[in-house]
Short mmCIF file of C-alpha atoms and ligand atoms in Angstrom, two decimals:
data_model
loop_
_atom_site.label_atom_id
_atom_site.label_comp_id
_atom_site.label_asym_id
_atom_site.label_seq_id
_atom_site.Cartn_x
_atom_site.Cartn_y
_atom_site.Cartn_z
CA MET A 1 -0.04 -0.43 0.29
CA ILE A 2 1.49 3.54 -0.65
CA ILE A 3 -0.47 7.35 0.04
CA MET A 4 -0.20 9.21 -2.68
CA LYS A 5 -1.33 13.07 -1.82
CA PHE A 6 -1.32 15.43 -4.40
CA GLY A 7 -1.28 19.63 -3.60
CA GLY A 8 -3.61 22.13 -5.20
CA SER A 9 -0.94 23.35 -7.68
CA SER A 10 -1.70 19.07 -9.19
CA LEU A 11 -5.18 19.45 -8.98
CA ALA A 12 -5.96 23.35 -10.64
CA ASN A 13 -8.42 22.62 -13.35
CA ALA A 14 -10.23 19.26 -15.08
CA GLU A 15 -7.25 18.87 -17.12
CA ARG A 16 -4.63 18.64 -14.34
CA ILE A 17 -7.14 15.91 -12.68
CA ARG A 18 -7.49 14.02 -15.55
CA HIS A 19 -3.78 13.67 -15.51
CA VAL A 20 -3.40 13.19 -11.67
CA VAL A 21 -5.49 10.31 -12.23
CA ASP A 22 -2.83 8.90 -14.96
CA ILE A 23 -1.03 8.95 -12.76
CA ILE A 24 -2.75 6.96 -9.76
CA LYS A 25 -3.49 4.11 -12.46
CA MET A 26 0.20 4.00 -13.32
CA HIS A 27 0.36 2.96 -9.83
CA ILE A 28 -3.02 1.04 -8.69
CA ASP A 29 -1.38 -2.68 -8.37
CA GLU A 30 0.61 -0.71 -5.57
CA LYS A 31 -2.57 -0.58 -3.60
CA PRO A 32 -2.98 3.00 -3.66
CA LEU A 33 -5.03 5.42 -1.12
CA ILE A 34 -5.66 9.73 -2.62
CA VAL A 35 -5.50 12.35 -0.19
CA ALA A 36 -6.35 15.73 -2.03
CA SER A 37 -5.81 19.06 -2.06
CA ALA A 38 -8.66 21.57 -2.25
CA MET A 39 -8.36 22.47 -6.41
CA GLY A 40 -6.11 25.41 -7.19
CA ASP A 41 -6.72 28.43 -5.42
CA THR A 42 -9.92 27.88 -4.09
CA THR A 43 -8.76 27.99 0.00
CA ASP A 44 -7.72 31.70 -0.71
CA ASN A 45 -10.75 32.05 -3.00
CA LEU A 46 -13.51 30.64 0.37
CA LEU A 47 -11.45 33.18 2.20
CA GLU A 48 -11.60 35.98 -0.26
CA ALA A 49 -15.66 35.00 -0.20
CA VAL A 50 -15.75 35.47 2.89
CA ASP A 51 -14.41 38.72 2.99
CA ARG A 52 -17.13 39.83 0.66
CA ALA A 53 -19.52 38.60 3.06
CA LEU A 54 -18.13 40.52 5.85
CA ALA A 55 -18.93 43.44 3.40
CA GLY A 56 -22.00 42.21 2.91
CA LYS A 57 -22.02 40.31 -0.43
CA VAL A 58 -22.41 36.68 -0.45
CA CYS A 59 -21.04 35.70 -3.60
CA ILE A 60 -19.99 31.90 -4.58
CA LYS A 61 -19.34 32.40 -8.38
CA ASP A 62 -15.79 31.70 -8.76
CA ILE A 63 -16.01 28.86 -7.03
CA ARG A 64 -18.92 27.59 -8.34
CA LYS A 65 -17.51 28.42 -11.50
CA LEU A 66 -14.61 26.41 -11.27
CA HIS A 67 -15.96 23.31 -9.82
CA LEU A 68 -18.85 22.93 -11.99
CA ALA A 69 -16.87 23.48 -14.91
CA THR A 70 -14.79 20.24 -14.39
CA ALA A 71 -17.67 18.10 -13.52
CA GLU A 72 -18.54 19.03 -17.24
CA GLU A 73 -15.60 18.58 -18.64
CA LEU A 74 -15.31 15.17 -16.58
CA GLU A 75 -18.36 14.11 -17.02
CA VAL A 76 -19.17 13.90 -13.73
CA ASN A 77 -22.74 14.29 -12.41
CA PRO A 78 -22.27 17.99 -10.35
CA ASP A 79 -25.34 16.72 -8.34
CA VAL A 80 -22.44 14.91 -5.99
CA ILE A 81 -21.58 18.78 -5.16
CA LYS A 82 -24.46 21.29 -5.28
CA ASP A 83 -25.59 20.25 -1.91
CA LEU A 84 -22.16 21.91 -0.77
CA PHE A 85 -22.95 24.95 -2.92
CA ASP A 86 -26.07 25.35 -1.06
CA GLU A 87 -24.30 24.53 2.54
CA LEU A 88 -21.64 26.96 1.71
CA LYS A 89 -24.46 29.69 0.55
CA ASN A 90 -26.26 29.57 3.71
CA LEU A 91 -23.11 29.24 5.88
CA LEU A 92 -21.68 32.96 4.21
CA SER A 93 -25.04 34.28 4.47
CA GLY A 94 -25.01 33.86 8.20
CA ILE A 95 -21.16 35.03 8.48
CA ALA A 96 -23.01 38.24 6.27
CA LEU A 97 -25.37 38.65 8.27
CA ILE A 98 -24.08 38.39 12.00
CA LYS A 99 -20.72 40.19 10.93
CA GLU A 100 -18.54 37.77 13.38
CA PHE A 101 -16.04 35.20 11.48
CA SER A 102 -14.48 33.15 14.56
CA PRO A 103 -11.28 30.48 13.88
CA ARG A 104 -14.27 27.69 14.71
CA THR A 105 -16.33 29.52 11.64
CA ARG A 106 -13.31 29.49 9.26
CA ASP A 107 -12.50 26.18 9.42
CA TYR A 108 -16.04 25.02 8.55
CA LEU A 109 -16.06 27.67 5.59
CA VAL A 110 -12.29 26.49 4.27
CA SER A 111 -13.23 22.64 4.63
CA PHE A 112 -15.46 22.67 1.00
CA GLY A 113 -12.35 23.04 -0.34
CA GLU A 114 -11.14 19.73 -0.32
CA ARG A 115 -14.46 18.46 0.51
CA LEU A 116 -15.69 19.15 -2.88
CA SER A 117 -12.04 18.32 -4.74
CA VAL A 118 -12.21 14.56 -3.26
CA ARG A 119 -16.05 14.31 -4.42
CA LEU A 120 -15.08 15.53 -8.29
CA ILE A 121 -11.66 13.36 -8.24
CA ALA A 122 -14.20 9.68 -6.94
CA GLY A 123 -16.62 10.51 -9.72
CA TYR A 124 -14.08 11.60 -12.29
CA LEU A 125 -12.64 8.04 -11.89
CA ASN A 126 -15.50 5.74 -11.22
CA ARG A 127 -16.48 7.01 -14.89
CA ILE A 128 -13.95 5.67 -16.43
CA GLY A 129 -13.95 2.42 -14.70
CA VAL A 130 -11.76 2.69 -11.58
CA GLU A 131 -13.87 1.51 -8.33
CA ALA A 132 -13.05 4.74 -6.11
CA LYS A 133 -14.67 6.30 -3.16
CA PHE A 134 -14.39 9.19 -1.62
CA PHE A 135 -13.89 9.92 2.41
CA ASP A 136 -14.04 13.09 4.53
CA ALA A 137 -11.12 12.23 6.80
CA TRP A 138 -13.44 12.53 10.22
CA ASP A 139 -15.31 9.27 8.63
CA VAL A 140 -12.39 8.00 8.63
CA GLY A 141 -10.97 8.44 12.59
CA PHE A 142 -9.04 11.91 11.89
CA THR A 143 -10.21 13.59 15.16
CA SER A 144 -8.11 16.44 16.45
CA ASN A 145 -7.17 18.72 19.59
CA ASN A 146 -9.86 21.79 19.58
CA ASP A 147 -6.66 24.47 18.20
CA HIS A 148 -8.67 25.88 15.47
CA ASN A 149 -6.75 26.95 12.41
CA ASN A 150 -3.88 24.24 13.82
CA GLY A 151 -4.92 21.51 14.79
CA GLU A 152 -3.16 18.89 16.20
CA ILE A 153 -4.11 14.69 15.09
CA LEU A 154 -4.38 12.98 18.58
CA GLU A 155 -2.82 10.08 19.39
CA GLU A 156 -6.64 7.96 19.03
CA SER A 157 -6.85 8.54 15.30
CA TYR A 158 -3.97 6.35 14.30
CA ALA A 159 -5.88 3.26 15.59
CA LYS A 160 -9.66 4.39 14.75
CA ILE A 161 -7.63 5.18 10.53
CA ASP A 162 -6.61 1.33 10.97
CA GLU A 163 -10.15 0.32 11.45
CA THR A 164 -11.47 2.00 8.98
CA LEU A 165 -9.07 1.38 6.12
CA GLY A 166 -6.48 -0.89 7.45
CA HIS A 167 -8.63 -4.01 5.34
CA LEU A 168 -7.26 -2.77 2.45
CA ASN A 169 -3.93 -3.88 2.95
CA SER A 170 -5.13 -7.42 2.46
CA HIS A 171 -8.58 -6.97 0.26
CA TYR A 172 -8.01 -3.99 -1.17
CA ALA A 173 -11.88 -3.27 -3.29
CA PHE A 174 -11.39 0.50 -4.03
CA THR A 175 -9.48 3.62 -4.76
CA PRO A 176 -10.41 6.12 -1.59
CA ILE A 177 -9.87 9.57 -2.42
CA ILE A 178 -9.64 11.36 1.55
CA THR A 179 -9.85 14.95 2.17
CA GLY A 180 -6.19 16.17 2.99
CA PHE A 181 -6.10 19.09 5.97
CA ILE A 182 -9.49 18.70 7.75
CA ALA A 183 -10.33 16.69 10.85
CA LYS A 184 -13.07 17.42 13.55
CA ASN A 185 -12.47 17.69 17.48
CA LYS A 186 -14.24 16.09 19.64
CA ASN A 187 -16.79 18.20 19.80
CA GLY A 188 -17.42 17.32 16.26
CA ASN A 189 -16.71 20.75 15.08
CA ILE A 190 -14.79 21.20 12.01
CA THR A 191 -10.95 21.70 12.29
CA THR A 192 -7.88 22.48 9.85
CA LEU A 193 -4.76 20.93 10.02
CA GLY A 194 -2.69 24.40 9.55
CA ARG A 195 -2.26 25.97 5.73
CA GLY A 196 -0.78 23.36 3.54
CA GLY A 197 -2.39 20.52 6.05
CA SER A 198 -2.81 17.88 3.57
CA ASP A 199 0.70 16.82 3.39
CA LEU A 200 0.35 15.93 7.03
CA THR A 201 -3.04 14.45 6.42
CA ALA A 202 -1.04 11.73 4.47
CA SER A 203 1.51 11.45 7.08
CA VAL A 204 -0.60 10.35 9.58
CA LEU A 205 -2.41 8.10 7.15
CA GLY A 206 0.85 5.85 6.24
CA ALA A 207 1.85 6.29 9.45
CA ALA A 208 -1.42 4.27 10.37
CA LEU A 209 -2.24 1.55 8.12
CA ARG A 210 2.16 1.39 7.88
CA ALA A 211 2.12 1.89 4.05
CA ARG A 212 5.25 1.48 1.60
CA GLU A 213 5.93 4.52 0.99
CA ILE A 214 4.35 8.25 1.39
CA GLN A 215 4.45 10.12 -1.89
CA VAL A 216 3.33 14.08 -1.69
CA TRP A 217 3.48 15.31 -5.79
CA LYS A 218 3.84 18.75 -5.70
CA ASP A 219 4.45 21.09 -9.04
CA VAL A 220 8.53 20.89 -8.40
CA ASP A 221 11.28 18.08 -9.23
CA GLY A 222 11.17 17.75 -5.01
CA ILE A 223 12.68 19.61 -2.22
CA LEU A 224 14.52 22.01 -4.06
CA THR A 225 18.36 23.42 -2.80
CA THR A 226 16.80 26.38 -2.09
CA ASP A 227 12.95 28.37 -2.72
CA PRO A 228 13.15 28.30 -6.44
CA ARG A 229 11.12 31.61 -6.58
CA ILE A 230 14.14 33.17 -4.99
CA VAL A 231 16.37 31.55 -6.70
CA SER A 232 16.10 30.08 -10.34
CA THR A 233 18.89 27.95 -10.65
CA ALA A 234 17.63 26.14 -7.43
CA ARG A 235 18.21 22.06 -8.56
CA PRO A 236 16.39 19.15 -6.60
CA VAL A 237 18.26 16.82 -3.57
CA SER A 238 17.54 13.25 -4.63
CA ASN A 239 18.29 12.39 -0.69
CA ILE A 240 17.64 14.15 2.70
CA SER A 241 16.97 12.60 6.21
CA PHE A 242 13.55 12.80 8.14
CA GLU A 243 15.16 15.06 10.66
CA GLU A 244 16.82 17.73 8.23
CA ALA A 245 13.01 17.24 6.29
CA SER A 246 11.77 18.56 9.81
CA GLU A 247 14.20 21.10 10.22
CA LEU A 248 13.60 22.30 7.07
CA ALA A 249 9.69 22.59 6.84
CA TYR A 250 10.00 24.53 10.41
CA PHE A 251 12.34 26.88 9.26
CA GLY A 252 9.94 27.72 6.62
CA ALA A 253 10.53 25.52 3.37
CA LYS A 254 7.04 26.17 1.70
CA VAL A 255 7.46 22.66 0.32
CA LEU A 256 6.05 20.58 3.32
CA HIS A 257 4.05 21.76 6.30
CA PRO A 258 5.61 22.01 9.42
CA ARG A 259 4.56 19.14 11.07
CA SER A 260 3.66 16.95 8.63
CA ILE A 261 7.00 15.08 8.63
CA ILE A 262 6.82 13.86 12.02
CA PRO A 263 4.59 11.04 11.85
CA ALA A 264 5.77 9.27 8.93
CA MET A 265 9.22 9.91 10.79
CA CYS A 266 8.10 8.12 14.01
CA LYS A 267 7.23 5.04 12.05
CA LYS A 268 10.12 5.06 9.71
CA ILE A 269 7.70 5.17 6.47
CA PRO A 270 9.92 7.12 3.76
CA VAL A 271 8.57 9.81 1.78
CA ARG A 272 9.18 10.89 -1.01
CA VAL A 273 8.54 14.92 -3.11
CA LYS A 274 7.44 14.18 -6.64
CA ASN A 275 6.05 16.49 -9.49
CA SER A 276 2.70 15.30 -10.46
CA TYR A 277 4.12 17.70 -14.23
CA ASN A 278 7.13 15.50 -14.50
CA PRO A 279 6.06 12.16 -12.82
CA THR A 280 9.24 10.19 -13.79
CA HIS A 281 11.56 12.52 -12.28
CA PRO A 282 12.71 10.45 -9.19
CA GLY A 283 11.53 13.64 -6.38
CA THR A 284 13.28 13.65 -3.37
CA LEU A 285 13.01 10.48 -1.11
CA ILE A 286 12.76 11.18 2.77
CA LEU A 287 14.19 8.31 4.61
CA SER A 288 15.35 7.84 8.36
CA MET A 289 19.55 6.71 7.50
CA LEU A 290 21.29 8.14 5.24
CA ASP A 291 24.96 6.73 4.23
CA ASP A 292 27.01 10.41 5.73
CA SER A 293 28.02 12.17 2.43
CA ASN A 294 30.11 14.62 1.68
CA GLU A 295 27.74 17.22 0.79
CA MET A 296 27.79 20.03 3.86
CA LEU A 297 24.73 21.35 2.85
CA ARG A 298 21.91 20.26 1.64
CA VAL A 299 19.11 23.24 1.92
CA LEU A 300 19.05 26.92 2.39
CA THR A 301 15.82 27.94 3.57
CA PHE A 302 14.25 30.85 5.42
CA LYS A 303 10.94 32.52 7.64
CA LYS A 304 10.60 36.05 7.12
CA LYS A 305 9.06 38.82 9.14
CA VAL A 306 9.94 36.82 12.55
CA THR A 307 9.96 39.01 15.63
CA VAL A 308 13.02 39.30 17.08
CA VAL A 309 13.29 40.01 21.21
CA ASP A 310 16.21 40.18 23.35
CA ILE A 311 15.69 40.41 26.79
CA VAL A 312 18.98 41.33 29.26
CA SER A 313 18.34 40.22 32.96
CA THR A 314 18.42 43.55 35.18
CA ARG A 315 18.23 41.20 38.85
CA MET A 316 20.55 39.20 40.04
CA LEU A 317 18.47 35.80 39.37
CA GLY A 318 21.24 34.00 38.50
CA GLN A 319 20.97 32.22 34.71
CA TYR A 320 18.47 29.09 36.09
CA GLY A 321 15.77 31.17 37.58
CA PHE A 322 16.28 34.12 34.96
CA LEU A 323 15.73 31.35 32.10
CA ALA A 324 13.11 29.42 34.37
CA LYS A 325 11.24 33.14 34.67
CA VAL A 326 11.55 33.73 31.24
CA PHE A 327 9.83 30.54 29.83
CA GLN A 328 7.18 29.98 32.52
CA ILE A 329 6.11 34.47 31.32
CA PHE A 330 6.22 32.26 27.98
CA ASP A 331 4.24 29.15 28.81
CA GLU A 332 1.55 31.80 30.86
CA HIS A 333 0.81 33.82 27.05
CA LYS A 334 1.35 31.09 24.85
CA VAL A 335 3.40 32.39 22.68
CA SER A 336 6.00 29.86 20.79
CA VAL A 337 9.75 30.40 20.65
CA ASP A 338 11.51 29.77 17.10
CA MET A 339 15.25 30.17 17.74
CA LEU A 340 17.22 30.88 20.98
CA ALA A 341 20.62 32.13 21.91
CA THR A 342 21.54 32.61 25.53
CA SER A 343 24.07 33.93 27.47
CA GLU A 344 24.78 34.49 30.93
CA VAL A 345 22.50 37.71 31.61
CA SER A 346 20.29 37.81 28.51
CA ILE A 347 18.59 35.90 26.12
CA SER A 348 17.72 36.54 22.49
CA LEU A 349 14.62 34.26 20.48
CA THR A 350 12.01 34.93 17.69
CA LEU A 351 8.85 34.67 17.43
CA ASP A 352 6.69 33.94 14.24
CA ASN A 353 5.34 37.56 12.92
CA ARG A 354 2.28 38.89 15.24
CA GLU A 355 1.37 42.57 14.64
CA ASN A 356 -0.48 42.27 18.06
CA GLY A 357 -0.65 40.24 21.54
CA LEU A 358 2.63 40.82 22.47
CA GLU A 359 1.83 44.07 25.54
CA GLY A 360 1.17 41.43 27.85
CA LEU A 361 4.11 39.23 27.27
CA GLU A 362 6.11 42.45 26.97
CA ALA A 363 4.75 43.85 30.37
CA ALA A 364 5.12 40.79 32.20
CA LEU A 365 9.17 40.31 31.21
CA ASP A 366 9.67 43.89 31.67
CA LYS A 367 9.65 42.70 35.30
CA ILE A 368 12.08 41.32 35.43
CA ALA A 369 14.21 42.57 32.20
CA ASN A 370 15.29 45.26 29.52
CA VAL A 371 13.00 44.09 26.79
CA THR A 372 13.75 45.05 23.36
CA ILE A 373 11.60 44.07 20.10
CA LYS A 374 12.71 43.91 16.85
CA LYS A 375 10.89 42.88 14.08
CA GLY A 376 10.84 42.43 10.24
CA LYS A 377 13.48 39.98 10.94
CA THR A 378 13.83 36.42 8.89
CA ILE A 379 15.56 33.54 10.25
CA VAL A 380 18.04 32.11 7.29
CA THR A 381 18.76 28.25 7.81
CA MET A 382 21.27 26.05 6.70
CA VAL A 383 19.83 22.43 6.30
CA GLY A 384 22.14 19.34 6.35
CA ASN A 385 25.55 17.66 7.66
CA VAL A 386 26.54 21.13 9.56
CA ARG A 387 29.75 18.81 11.90
CA ARG A 388 32.35 21.11 10.43
CA SER A 389 30.35 23.86 11.73
CA SER A 390 33.10 26.25 11.59
CA GLU A 391 33.97 25.92 7.97
CA ILE A 392 30.52 26.50 7.11
CA LEU A 393 30.38 30.09 8.74
CA GLU A 394 33.70 30.77 8.13
CA ARG A 395 32.36 31.19 4.03
CA THR A 396 28.86 32.57 5.55
CA PHE A 397 30.37 35.36 7.25
CA GLU A 398 33.21 35.69 4.29
CA VAL A 399 30.39 36.02 2.01
CA LEU A 400 28.01 37.53 3.70
CA SER A 401 30.32 40.43 4.96
CA ALA A 402 31.28 40.87 1.54
CA SER A 403 27.75 41.76 0.80
CA GLY A 404 27.51 44.05 3.37
CA ILE A 405 24.98 42.18 5.46
CA ASN A 406 25.04 42.05 8.89
CA VAL A 407 24.06 38.52 11.00
CA GLN A 408 22.83 39.16 13.96
CA MET A 409 22.29 36.22 16.44
CA ILE A 410 23.44 32.36 15.45
CA SER A 411 21.97 29.17 16.62
CA GLN A 412 22.53 25.28 15.71
CA GLY A 413 20.28 22.87 16.38
CA ALA A 414 21.18 19.69 19.33
CA SER A 415 20.72 17.65 16.17
CA LYS A 416 23.42 19.03 13.87
CA VAL A 417 21.85 19.28 10.86
CA ASN A 418 20.51 23.20 10.72
CA ILE A 419 22.76 26.57 11.45
CA SER A 420 20.12 29.54 11.84
CA PHE A 421 20.76 33.16 11.98
CA ILE A 422 19.41 36.61 11.35
CA VAL A 423 19.37 39.02 8.90
CA ASP A 424 17.42 41.80 8.54
CA ASP A 425 13.68 41.25 6.06
CA SER A 426 15.19 43.36 3.42
CA GLU A 427 18.33 41.90 3.05
CA ALA A 428 16.51 38.07 2.98
CA ASP A 429 16.49 37.46 -0.41
CA THR A 430 20.15 38.89 -0.87
CA CYS A 431 21.56 36.70 1.22
CA ILE A 432 19.54 33.62 0.58
CA ARG A 433 21.53 34.18 -3.37
CA GLU A 434 24.95 34.97 -2.14
CA LEU A 435 24.38 31.37 -0.09
CA HIS A 436 23.43 29.73 -2.62
CA ARG A 437 26.23 31.00 -5.25
CA THR A 438 28.75 29.71 -2.64
CA PHE A 439 27.20 26.50 -1.43
CA PHE A 440 25.22 24.75 -4.85
CA GLU A 441 26.51 26.72 -7.55
CA ALA A 442 30.34 26.87 -7.34
CA ALA A 443 32.21 24.56 -9.11
P1 ADP B 501 1.39 21.83 -2.72
O1 ADP B 501 0.12 22.95 -2.24
O2 ADP B 501 0.78 21.45 -4.50
O3 ADP B 501 0.99 20.65 -2.13
P2 ADP B 501 2.92 23.48 -1.96
O4 ADP B 501 2.51 25.30 -3.13
O5 ADP B 501 2.49 23.89 -0.83
O6 ADP B 501 2.36 22.48 -2.61
O7 ADP B 501 4.51 23.64 -2.18
C1 ADP B 501 5.44 23.56 -3.20
C2 ADP B 501 6.15 25.20 -3.88
O8 ADP B 501 6.72 25.39 -2.05
C3 ADP B 501 6.83 25.20 -5.08
O9 ADP B 501 5.71 25.23 -6.28
C4 ADP B 501 8.19 26.22 -4.26
O10 ADP B 501 7.76 27.12 -5.31
C5 ADP B 501 7.81 26.44 -3.25
N1 ADP B 501 9.32 25.82 -2.49
C6 ADP B 501 9.76 27.12 -1.76
N2 ADP B 501 10.78 26.11 -1.02
C7 ADP B 501 11.12 25.01 -1.97
C8 ADP B 501 11.62 24.47 -2.06
N3 ADP B 501 13.06 23.72 -1.03
N4 ADP B 501 11.80 23.20 -2.21
C9 ADP B 501 10.77 23.08 -3.19
N5 ADP B 501 9.93 23.73 -3.01
C10 ADP B 501 9.81 25.19 -2.53
N1 LIG B 502 -5.92 23.35 0.71
C1 LIG B 502 -5.23 23.93 1.54
C2 LIG B 502 -4.09 25.23 2.23
O1 LIG B 502 -4.64 25.57 0.83
C3 LIG B 502 -4.52 22.28 2.36
C4 LIG B 502 -3.40 22.33 1.30
O2 LIG B 502 -3.57 22.58 0.42
O3 LIG B 502 -1.90 21.17 1.49
O4 LIG B 502 -3.61 25.36 2.42
MG1 MG B 503 0.25 23.55 -0.45
#
């Protein structure tokens, strides 16, 4: 059994869906379970429909048009999706009426994208004689916590998924098409797993069903040496370890959802990132063990618009007491930290971009420290074999100082697969281009 996940870019229109179905048919002997995202930009279009509803106008013309045109072109009976349009329109009318849009309503609203796409894909497969069934993820056991917009899949889901789909391991009777990105919490409310969350759905399914491989089909030839939108010559990496993939996703590489690698890693299920536009390319294989190749770095990634907080102790708490107090304050304000550097009396750390909500944290920290908050920063992360860190850092400083870029804070992860540092947002693209040239393009 394999899991095949297709992202929005692979499912943009009827032609792309036909192409994806050809890829599925090529793998049919491997008993594929399909995870589908919403078609194209449907998730963004749904969010735009809310903006219109909040301004008093209920309109789903663009979403309806794309899905009905796709049904028509694929010769799928549109009745399979018509009820969803009515439900969506009612929801938007409700939002327009009460002018309120909570995180819970947001999850309910964006769930329509994936619910529409699985119905069309299954309809098309059946029409061409490949027996398929669509499932909303909660019907096969996906239960999440109550964290709307960024839900975590609960441990109990794994046994439930095995109970509902595990039989396909031995008696494969149809191709399941399962919604990515969505789940329900224990109260029965729809939740979502964070943008790009279909990758996580695929990983959870693969782990629950002990799949041979989890394939994540995108519009690029695998994980590339850096973001191709910054460096057009970025090239695919053939192998990468789970730890490395996890770090690069966490530190901003848009190619994988930040938490998607963990379930596969725990069960040691290989993950392959493939290109639906170039299916014969082998893509990137993510594995638990790699022979320690000579390559120093594998991928450069970055996370823009982060906030750096410098906290310098004003009292004589001693380092232990100071760190404990600082983290207690972060815990109380439910603010999580990405990157950290400390000395005896000071801590620098980074937080995700947030315009509001830092006042309480700042006020609490002010009681024990001098606090400086700096916005508009980028975390640049070098992922790979960074055991020879002094050599990497020497080259990094050399090339960045030649470009006049100031490195502001450095940290090396304990897993020895990443080095991160901070630069200004305005210098991020130049920094990535210069480092890519030095580490990946030099002869
Ligand atoms: P999908 O939604 O189809 O699953 P995404 O759009 O989420 O796919 O991810 C693929 C995109 O990620 C690529 O088109 C590319 O622009 C971007 N990307 C950013 N960094 C990288 C990287 N290091 N390697 C590959 N793609 C990357
Ligand atoms: N459709 C969702 C999004 O656009 C989930 C996904 O594509 O994985 O973020
Ligand atoms: Mg995506």
